[in-house]
Amino acid sequence: MNISDEDIKKRFGLEPRTSAVSIPLPADKELPAGVVAALSALPRLNNLRMFARVPRCFSTLMSFIDEIFNHGSFDRRLRECMYIRIAYICGLYYEMRHNLLFARNLGMTDEEIAALTRDGEVNGLDPDAVLACKAAEEITKNISIGDDTLKELLARFGVDTTSELILLVSWFNMLIRYVESTRLPYEQNFGEIITGPAPVKLDSGK
C-alpha cells in the first residue's frame, strides 16, 4: 500500500513541510565506517540516516528503537493509535505518512483511523485506545500527564505498562522534534520501504 500526497492532504488536511533552510542528510563519506555498515543493513528511512549526523549516539539510538518497537510488551495497535493521534494534532505530514502505513500493516481500519484524525476528543474507539490517546495528547501538549489520567492508566494497565506507554510517547515526541527541526526530507516510494507494522529488527552494529 502507498499513501499519496493527495491522500494526506484531502483526508487529513496536512501539507508537506516547506522551508528555505535545512540540515542535509549525511552522505556515507561523511560518516564513520561502522555507522555506514549499520545503515546499509537498515530500512532506507531518512530519519535513521539523519540520526547518523550524531554518529557517537547512532548505535545507542538504533538499539533503543529496536527494543521499544520489537521487544516491548505494549500493544502495537495502541502504539499506532497514539502516534497517529499525535501526528494529526501536531499537523505532522512526515510522521502521518509513516504511521498510517504501520497502522495499515497492523490491520487498522478506515473507521479507526478516522476516529483518530478528528478535532476534539477521540471517541468511537475501544476504551483502551481512547485512554491511550488522551494520555498521548496530554504529554504532547502539556509535557506531563494529568493526575486523573495517570490514575486511570495505572488502574487499567498497571505500573509497568503505564511506564512503557509514557516512554513510547516520550520517544515519539523526541523523534518529531528532531525530524521537524532538521527539516528531514520525505522519502520517495516509502511504501516499498515500510513493509511491516514497525521498523524492522535493527542491527545497531554493536
Short mmCIF file of C-alpha atoms in Angstrom, two decimals:
data_model
loop_
_atom_site.label_atom_id
_atom_site.label_comp_id
_atom_site.label_asym_id
_atom_site.label_seq_id
_atom_site.Cartn_x
_atom_site.Cartn_y
_atom_site.Cartn_z
CA MET A 1 0.00 0.00 0.00
CA ASN A 2 1.21 3.52 -0.75
CA ILE A 3 -0.09 6.81 0.59
CA SER A 4 -0.07 9.66 -1.90
CA ASP A 5 0.42 13.33 -1.14
CA GLU A 6 -3.16 13.93 -2.22
CA ASP A 7 -4.45 11.30 0.22
CA ILE A 8 -2.76 13.05 3.12
CA LYS A 9 -3.97 16.48 2.02
CA LYS A 10 -7.57 15.51 1.32
CA ARG A 11 -8.21 13.12 4.19
CA PHE A 12 -6.27 14.79 6.97
CA GLY A 13 -5.70 18.36 5.86
CA LEU A 14 -1.92 18.02 6.19
CA GLU A 15 0.53 19.70 3.84
CA PRO A 16 4.16 18.78 3.13
CA ARG A 17 6.59 20.97 5.03
CA THR A 18 8.41 23.68 3.09
CA SER A 19 11.49 25.51 4.32
CA ALA A 20 14.24 27.69 2.94
CA VAL A 21 16.84 26.08 5.20
CA SER A 22 17.50 22.51 6.28
CA ILE A 23 20.16 20.16 7.62
CA PRO A 24 21.18 17.81 4.78
CA LEU A 25 21.21 14.07 5.16
CA PRO A 26 24.77 12.82 5.69
CA ALA A 27 26.49 11.08 2.81
CA ASP A 28 28.32 7.83 3.51
CA LYS A 29 31.67 9.57 3.04
CA GLU A 30 30.87 11.87 5.98
CA LEU A 31 30.26 9.00 8.39
CA PRO A 32 32.39 6.52 10.32
CA ALA A 33 32.75 3.13 8.64
CA GLY A 34 30.82 1.35 11.39
CA VAL A 35 27.84 3.66 11.02
CA VAL A 36 27.85 3.23 7.23
CA ALA A 37 27.86 -0.55 7.67
CA ALA A 38 24.96 -0.37 10.13
CA LEU A 39 22.95 1.91 7.81
CA SER A 40 23.42 -0.50 4.92
CA ALA A 41 21.52 -3.16 6.88
CA LEU A 42 18.64 -0.85 7.85
CA PRO A 43 15.48 0.26 6.03
CA ARG A 44 16.24 3.26 3.81
CA LEU A 45 14.39 5.67 6.08
CA ASN A 46 15.66 9.21 6.13
CA ASN A 47 15.08 9.59 9.85
CA LEU A 48 17.50 6.75 10.58
CA ARG A 49 20.15 8.33 8.35
CA MET A 50 19.63 11.74 9.93
CA PHE A 51 20.34 10.23 13.36
CA ALA A 52 23.77 9.37 11.98
CA ARG A 53 24.51 13.11 11.96
CA VAL A 54 25.44 12.47 15.61
CA PRO A 55 27.45 9.28 15.00
CA ARG A 56 28.53 8.66 18.59
CA CYS A 57 24.83 8.27 19.53
CA PHE A 58 23.80 6.25 16.49
CA SER A 59 24.34 2.74 17.85
CA THR A 60 22.56 3.55 21.11
CA LEU A 61 19.60 5.07 19.28
CA MET A 62 19.27 2.07 16.98
CA SER A 63 19.34 -0.31 19.93
CA PHE A 64 16.69 1.79 21.68
CA ILE A 65 14.43 1.77 18.61
CA ASP A 66 14.83 -1.98 18.30
CA GLU A 67 13.93 -2.52 21.95
CA ILE A 68 10.81 -0.37 22.05
CA PHE A 69 9.41 -1.47 18.70
CA ASN A 70 10.40 -5.12 18.52
CA HIS A 71 10.82 -6.33 22.08
CA GLY A 72 8.38 -4.28 24.13
CA SER A 73 5.17 -5.66 25.59
CA PHE A 74 2.94 -2.68 24.80
CA ASP A 75 0.11 -3.34 22.34
CA ARG A 76 1.28 -2.30 18.86
CA ARG A 77 -2.18 -1.17 17.77
CA LEU A 78 -2.45 1.17 20.76
CA ARG A 79 1.00 2.49 19.97
CA GLU A 80 -0.06 3.39 16.44
CA CYS A 81 -3.29 4.93 17.72
CA MET A 82 -1.19 7.25 19.88
CA TYR A 83 1.28 8.07 17.12
CA ILE A 84 -1.38 8.82 14.50
CA ARG A 85 -3.20 10.99 17.02
CA ILE A 86 -0.03 12.97 17.81
CA ALA A 87 0.77 13.35 14.10
CA TYR A 88 -2.73 14.69 13.48
CA ILE A 89 -2.94 17.18 16.35
CA CYS A 90 0.56 18.49 15.58
CA GLY A 91 -0.04 18.67 11.82
CA LEU A 92 2.90 16.39 11.02
CA TYR A 93 2.89 15.22 7.41
CA TYR A 94 6.04 13.10 7.55
CA GLU A 95 5.01 11.18 10.64
CA MET A 96 1.44 10.69 9.42
CA ARG A 97 2.70 9.04 6.21
CA HIS A 98 4.85 6.56 8.10
CA ASN A 99 2.43 5.67 10.85
CA LEU A 100 -0.53 5.26 8.51
CA LEU A 101 1.44 2.51 6.81
CA PHE A 102 2.39 0.90 10.12
CA ALA A 103 -1.27 1.05 11.14
CA ARG A 104 -2.47 -0.45 7.87
CA ASN A 105 0.05 -3.24 8.19
CA LEU A 106 -1.40 -3.95 11.64
CA GLY A 107 -4.89 -4.23 10.13
CA MET A 108 -6.33 -0.96 11.42
CA THR A 109 -9.46 0.12 9.57
CA ASP A 110 -10.51 3.35 7.87
CA GLU A 111 -13.04 3.86 10.66
CA GLU A 112 -10.39 3.59 13.37
CA ILE A 113 -8.07 5.98 11.56
CA ALA A 114 -10.95 8.43 11.01
CA ALA A 115 -11.68 8.41 14.74
CA LEU A 116 -8.06 9.36 15.44
CA THR A 117 -7.99 12.20 12.94
CA ARG A 118 -10.93 14.33 14.05
CA ASP A 119 -10.87 17.53 16.04
CA GLY A 120 -11.97 17.31 19.65
CA GLU A 121 -11.59 14.34 21.96
CA VAL A 122 -11.07 10.88 20.50
CA ASN A 123 -14.20 8.75 20.62
CA GLY A 124 -15.66 5.84 18.72
CA LEU A 125 -12.79 3.52 19.67
CA ASP A 126 -12.41 0.97 22.46
CA PRO A 127 -11.77 2.37 25.96
CA ASP A 128 -8.08 1.41 25.95
CA ALA A 129 -7.43 3.34 22.73
CA VAL A 130 -9.37 6.37 23.95
CA LEU A 131 -7.41 6.42 27.21
CA ALA A 132 -4.04 5.91 25.49
CA CYS A 133 -4.76 8.76 23.07
CA LYS A 134 -5.83 11.01 25.92
CA ALA A 135 -2.52 10.35 27.68
CA ALA A 136 -0.55 10.87 24.46
CA GLU A 137 -2.23 14.23 23.84
CA GLU A 138 -1.58 15.41 27.38
CA ILE A 139 2.12 14.54 27.25
CA THR A 140 2.50 16.15 23.82
CA LYS A 141 0.63 19.35 24.63
CA ASN A 142 1.35 19.78 28.35
CA ILE A 143 4.67 17.93 28.85
CA SER A 144 3.06 15.80 31.60
CA ILE A 145 0.03 13.57 32.08
CA GLY A 146 -2.63 14.98 34.40
CA ASP A 147 -3.22 13.29 37.73
CA ASP A 148 -6.66 11.97 36.77
CA THR A 149 -5.37 10.45 33.55
CA LEU A 150 -2.41 8.87 35.33
CA LYS A 151 -4.77 7.31 37.87
CA GLU A 152 -6.84 5.88 35.02
CA LEU A 153 -3.77 4.49 33.31
CA LEU A 154 -2.48 2.83 36.46
CA ALA A 155 -5.89 1.33 37.22
CA ARG A 156 -6.24 -0.04 33.69
CA PHE A 157 -2.68 -1.03 32.74
CA GLY A 158 -0.64 -1.19 35.94
CA VAL A 159 2.72 0.37 36.68
CA ASP A 160 4.89 -1.40 34.09
CA THR A 161 2.63 -0.94 31.05
CA THR A 162 1.85 2.64 32.01
CA SER A 163 5.58 3.33 32.22
CA GLU A 164 6.10 1.79 28.78
CA LEU A 165 3.25 3.89 27.35
CA ILE A 166 4.87 7.05 28.71
CA LEU A 167 8.24 6.04 27.26
CA LEU A 168 6.73 5.34 23.83
CA VAL A 169 5.04 8.73 23.74
CA SER A 170 8.16 10.48 25.04
CA TRP A 171 10.24 8.80 22.32
CA PHE A 172 7.81 9.92 19.62
CA ASN A 173 7.90 13.47 20.94
CA MET A 174 11.69 13.44 20.71
CA LEU A 175 11.55 11.95 17.21
CA ILE A 176 9.11 14.51 15.82
CA ARG A 177 11.14 17.40 17.21
CA TYR A 178 14.33 16.07 15.61
CA VAL A 179 12.64 15.31 12.29
CA GLU A 180 10.88 18.65 12.04
CA SER A 181 13.77 20.77 13.32
CA THR A 182 16.29 19.25 10.91
CA ARG A 183 13.71 19.64 8.09
CA LEU A 184 14.08 15.98 7.20
CA PRO A 185 13.27 15.32 3.52
CA TYR A 186 10.44 12.97 2.62
CA GLU A 187 11.27 9.54 1.21
CA GLN A 188 10.13 8.64 -2.29
CA ASN A 189 8.34 5.29 -2.69
CA PHE A 190 8.29 4.90 1.06
CA GLY A 191 5.55 2.29 0.75
CA GLU A 192 8.25 -0.02 -0.59
CA ILE A 193 10.47 0.74 2.41
CA ILE A 194 7.87 0.24 5.13
CA THR A 195 6.60 -3.32 4.80
CA GLY A 196 5.66 -4.23 8.38
CA PRO A 197 3.87 -2.86 11.44
CA ALA A 198 7.02 -1.14 12.77
CA PRO A 199 10.65 -0.60 11.81
CA VAL A 200 12.20 -3.97 11.06
CA LYS A 201 14.57 -5.51 13.55
CA LEU A 202 17.57 -3.25 13.60
CA ASP A 203 21.22 -4.18 13.55
CA SER A 204 22.88 -1.45 15.57
CA GLY A 205 26.35 -2.52 14.57
CA LYS A 206 27.29 -3.47 18.13
#
